[in-house]
Short mmCIF file of C-alpha atoms in Angstrom, two decimals:
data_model
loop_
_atom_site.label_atom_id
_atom_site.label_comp_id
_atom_site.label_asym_id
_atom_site.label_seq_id
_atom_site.Cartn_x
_atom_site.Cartn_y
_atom_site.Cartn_z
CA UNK A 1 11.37 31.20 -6.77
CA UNK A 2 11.83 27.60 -8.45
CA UNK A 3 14.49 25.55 -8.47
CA UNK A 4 14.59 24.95 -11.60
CA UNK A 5 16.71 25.94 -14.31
CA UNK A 6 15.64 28.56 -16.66
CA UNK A 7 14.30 27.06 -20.09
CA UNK A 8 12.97 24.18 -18.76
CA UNK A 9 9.11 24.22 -17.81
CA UNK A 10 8.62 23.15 -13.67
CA UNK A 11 6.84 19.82 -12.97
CA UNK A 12 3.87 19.14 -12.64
CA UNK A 13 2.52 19.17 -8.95
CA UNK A 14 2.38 15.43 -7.49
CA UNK A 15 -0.94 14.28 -7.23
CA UNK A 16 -2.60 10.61 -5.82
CA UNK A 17 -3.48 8.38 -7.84
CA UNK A 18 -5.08 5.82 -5.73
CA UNK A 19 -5.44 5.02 -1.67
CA UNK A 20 -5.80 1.17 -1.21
CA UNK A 21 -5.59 -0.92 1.92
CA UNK A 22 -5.61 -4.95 1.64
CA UNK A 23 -8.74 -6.81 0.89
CA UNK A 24 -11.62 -6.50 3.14
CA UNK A 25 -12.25 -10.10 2.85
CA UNK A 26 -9.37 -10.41 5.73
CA UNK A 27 -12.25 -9.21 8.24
CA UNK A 28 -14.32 -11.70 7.48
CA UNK A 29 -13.08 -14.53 10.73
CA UNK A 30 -12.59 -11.76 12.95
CA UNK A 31 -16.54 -10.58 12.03
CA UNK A 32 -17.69 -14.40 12.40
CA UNK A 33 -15.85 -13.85 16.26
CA UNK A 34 -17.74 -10.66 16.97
CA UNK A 35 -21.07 -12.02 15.86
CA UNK A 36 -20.59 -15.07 17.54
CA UNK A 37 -19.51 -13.61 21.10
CA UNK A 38 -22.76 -10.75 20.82
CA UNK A 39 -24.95 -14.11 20.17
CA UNK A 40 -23.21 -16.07 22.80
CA UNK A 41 -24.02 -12.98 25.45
CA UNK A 42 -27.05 -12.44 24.34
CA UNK A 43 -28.10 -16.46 24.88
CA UNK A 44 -25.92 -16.84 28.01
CA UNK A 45 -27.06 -13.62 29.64
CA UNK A 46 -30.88 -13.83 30.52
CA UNK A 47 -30.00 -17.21 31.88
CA UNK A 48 -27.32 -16.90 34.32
CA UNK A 49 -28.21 -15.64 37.86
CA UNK A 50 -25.00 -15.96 39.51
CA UNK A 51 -22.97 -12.37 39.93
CA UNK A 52 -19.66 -14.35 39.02
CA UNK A 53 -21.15 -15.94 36.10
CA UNK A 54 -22.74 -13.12 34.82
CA UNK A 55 -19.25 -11.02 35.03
CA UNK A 56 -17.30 -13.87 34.09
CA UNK A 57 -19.52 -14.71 31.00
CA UNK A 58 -18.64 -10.34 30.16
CA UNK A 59 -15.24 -10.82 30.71
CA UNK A 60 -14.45 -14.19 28.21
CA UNK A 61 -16.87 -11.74 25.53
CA UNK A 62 -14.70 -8.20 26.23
CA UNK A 63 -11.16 -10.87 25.81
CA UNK A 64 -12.94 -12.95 22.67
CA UNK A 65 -13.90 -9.44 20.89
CA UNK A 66 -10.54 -7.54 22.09
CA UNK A 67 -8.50 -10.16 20.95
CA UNK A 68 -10.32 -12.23 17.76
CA UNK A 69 -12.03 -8.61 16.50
CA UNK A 70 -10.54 -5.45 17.63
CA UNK A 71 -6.79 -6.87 17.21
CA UNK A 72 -7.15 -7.93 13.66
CA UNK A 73 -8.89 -4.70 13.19
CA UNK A 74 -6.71 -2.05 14.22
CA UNK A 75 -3.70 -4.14 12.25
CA UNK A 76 -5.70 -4.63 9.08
CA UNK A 77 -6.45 -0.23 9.20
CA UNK A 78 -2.60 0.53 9.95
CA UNK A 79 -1.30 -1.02 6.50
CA UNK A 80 -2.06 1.28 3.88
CA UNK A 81 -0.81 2.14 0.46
CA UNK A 82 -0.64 4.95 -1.49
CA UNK A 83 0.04 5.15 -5.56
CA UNK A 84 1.04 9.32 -6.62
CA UNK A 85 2.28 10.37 -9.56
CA UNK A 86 5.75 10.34 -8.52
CA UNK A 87 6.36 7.37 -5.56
CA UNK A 88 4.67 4.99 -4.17
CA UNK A 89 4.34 5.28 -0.32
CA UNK A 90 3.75 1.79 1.78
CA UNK A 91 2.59 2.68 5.37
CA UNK A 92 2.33 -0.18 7.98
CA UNK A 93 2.47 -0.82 11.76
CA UNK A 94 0.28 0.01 14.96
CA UNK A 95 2.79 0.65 18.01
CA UNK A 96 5.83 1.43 15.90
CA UNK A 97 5.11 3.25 12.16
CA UNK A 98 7.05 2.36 9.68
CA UNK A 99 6.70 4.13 6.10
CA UNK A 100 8.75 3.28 2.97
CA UNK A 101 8.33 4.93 -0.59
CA UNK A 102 9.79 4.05 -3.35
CA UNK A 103 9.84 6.41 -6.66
CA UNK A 104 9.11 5.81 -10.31
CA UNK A 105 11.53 7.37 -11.90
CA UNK A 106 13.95 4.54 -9.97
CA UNK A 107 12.60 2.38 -12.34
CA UNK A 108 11.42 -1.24 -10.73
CA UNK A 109 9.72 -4.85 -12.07
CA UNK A 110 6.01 -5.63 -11.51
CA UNK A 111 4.21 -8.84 -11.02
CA UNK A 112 0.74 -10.26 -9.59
CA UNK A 113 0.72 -12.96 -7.89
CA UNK A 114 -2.71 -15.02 -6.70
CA UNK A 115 -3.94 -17.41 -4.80
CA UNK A 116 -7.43 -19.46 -5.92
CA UNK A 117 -9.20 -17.55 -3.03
CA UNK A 118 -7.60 -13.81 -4.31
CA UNK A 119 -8.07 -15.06 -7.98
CA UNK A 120 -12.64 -15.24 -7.09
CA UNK A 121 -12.52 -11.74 -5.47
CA UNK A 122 -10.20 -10.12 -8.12
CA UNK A 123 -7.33 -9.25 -5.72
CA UNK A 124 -3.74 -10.64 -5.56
CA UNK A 125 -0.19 -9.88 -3.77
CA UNK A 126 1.55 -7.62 -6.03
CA UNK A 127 5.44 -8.27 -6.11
CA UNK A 128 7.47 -5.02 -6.26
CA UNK A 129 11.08 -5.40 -7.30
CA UNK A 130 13.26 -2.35 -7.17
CA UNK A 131 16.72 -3.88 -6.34
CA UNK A 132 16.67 -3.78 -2.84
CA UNK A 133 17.26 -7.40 -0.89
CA UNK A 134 13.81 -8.21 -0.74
CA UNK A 135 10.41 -6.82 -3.07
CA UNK A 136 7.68 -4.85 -1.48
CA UNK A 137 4.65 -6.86 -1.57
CA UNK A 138 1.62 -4.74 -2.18
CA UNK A 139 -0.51 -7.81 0.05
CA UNK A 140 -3.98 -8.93 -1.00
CA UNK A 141 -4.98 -5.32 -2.62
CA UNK A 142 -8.05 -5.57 -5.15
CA UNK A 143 -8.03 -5.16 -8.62
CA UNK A 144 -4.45 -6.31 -8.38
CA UNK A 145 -4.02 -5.95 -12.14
CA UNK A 146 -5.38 -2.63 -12.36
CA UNK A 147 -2.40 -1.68 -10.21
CA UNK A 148 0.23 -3.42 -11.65
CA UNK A 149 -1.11 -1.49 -14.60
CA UNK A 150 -0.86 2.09 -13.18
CA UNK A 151 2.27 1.12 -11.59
CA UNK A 152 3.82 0.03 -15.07
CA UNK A 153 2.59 3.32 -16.54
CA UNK A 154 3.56 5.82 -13.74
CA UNK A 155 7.22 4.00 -14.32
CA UNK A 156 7.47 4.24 -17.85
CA UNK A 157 6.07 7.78 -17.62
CA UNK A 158 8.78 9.28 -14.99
CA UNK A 159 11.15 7.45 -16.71
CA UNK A 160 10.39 9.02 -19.40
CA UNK A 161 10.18 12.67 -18.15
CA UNK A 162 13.53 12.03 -16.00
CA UNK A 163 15.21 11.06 -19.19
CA UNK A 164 14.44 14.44 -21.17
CA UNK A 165 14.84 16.92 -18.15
CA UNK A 166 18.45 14.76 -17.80
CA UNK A 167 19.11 15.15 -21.62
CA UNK A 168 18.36 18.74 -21.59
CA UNK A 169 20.42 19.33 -18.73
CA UNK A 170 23.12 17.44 -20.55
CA UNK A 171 23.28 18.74 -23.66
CA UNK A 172 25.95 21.29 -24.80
CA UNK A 173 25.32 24.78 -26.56
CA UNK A 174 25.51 25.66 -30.16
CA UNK A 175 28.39 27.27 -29.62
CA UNK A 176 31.63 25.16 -31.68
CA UNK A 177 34.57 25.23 -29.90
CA UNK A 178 37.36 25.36 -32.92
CA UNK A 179 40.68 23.40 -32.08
CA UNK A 180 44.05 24.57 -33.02
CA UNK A 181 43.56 27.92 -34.41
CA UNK A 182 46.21 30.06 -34.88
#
C-alpha cells in the first residue's frame, strides 16, 4: 500500500549517486612514516645484538607506525560521503559516529573552494550552505567541481519535483463554488 495519494504517480526509488572519501593524497606523510620505520628496522635490526636494543628498536617502530600510520589511517577511512538522489549523507568519526544528511529538496548554496596544492590534483573543499550556523564542508574530495555540479543538479531537480507534487496537492477541483444564490 503507498502512501501516496491517488492520481499522483509514487517516486522514484532513491538511488546513489556517488561514494567519495577525501583525497588520498592525505596518506601520503603517514606512508613516508611507514616506509621509513620498515627501512629503519630493517637497517637497525641485523646490527644490534643486545636483547634490549633489539626490543626497544621494535617497540619505537610498533609506536612510530601506530601512531604516524595506522592513526591517520583509520581517521582518514571513517569520513565518508555519500551523494543519492534525494540527500546527501556526511559520515565521520572513529570512537563516536556521527552522521548528518542534508536533503535536496531543502534547497542549499554551493561553492569550491581550493588551495594551490588541491587546485594540481583536481580536488577542493566544497562549501555547503543550507542555513544552518555553520556549512558542511565536503573536505579535500576530488573532482570537486564535478560535485558541486551533481549537487547543483540533484537541487534544482528535487526542487523541482517537490514543487509540482506540492502544487498538485494544492490545487482545488473543477468544481465552482457559486456565492449568493438564492
Amino acid at each position: 500500500m503507498s502512501n501516496t495519494p491517488e492520481g499522483t504517480p509514487a517516486p522514484p526509488p532513491e538511488r546513489v549517486i556517488a561514494r567519495l572519501r577525501s583525497n588520498a593524497r592525505a596518506m601520503f606523510w603517514p606512508s613516508l612514516a611507514l616506509i621509513a620505520a620498515a627501512g629503519g628496522v630493517g637497517f637497525f635490526a641485523g646490527r644490534i645484538s643486545e636483547v634490549w636494543e633489539v626490543v626497544l628498536l621494535w617497540s619505537a617502530a610498533a609506536a612510530v607506525v601506530l601512531l604516524l600510520f595506522l592513526l591517520p589511517l583509520a581517521v582518514w577511512l571513517s569520513r565518508r560521503y555519500t551523494i543519492t538522489t534525494r540527500r546527501l549523507i556526511i559520515r565521520h568519526g572513529f570512537f563516536v559516529r556521527v552522521r548528518q544528511e542534508l536533503l535536496h529538496s531543502r534547497g542549499y548554496d554551493v561553492a569550491v573552494r581550493r588551495t594551490w596544492l588541491q587546485s594540481m590534483f583536481r580536488s577542493g573543499d566544497v562549501r555547503i550552505n543550507s542555513g544552518l550556523d555553520h556549512p558542511v564542508v565536503l573536505r579535500d574530495v576530488p573532482k570537486a567541481d564535478q560535485v558541486q555540479r551533481a549537487l547543483s543538479e540533484l537541487m534544482e531537480r528535487t526542487q523541482t519535483v517537490v514543487a509540482v507534487r506540492r502544487q498538485q496537492s494544492e490545487s482545488v477541483s473543477d468544481e465552482t463554488t457559486v456565492w449568493g444564490t438564492r
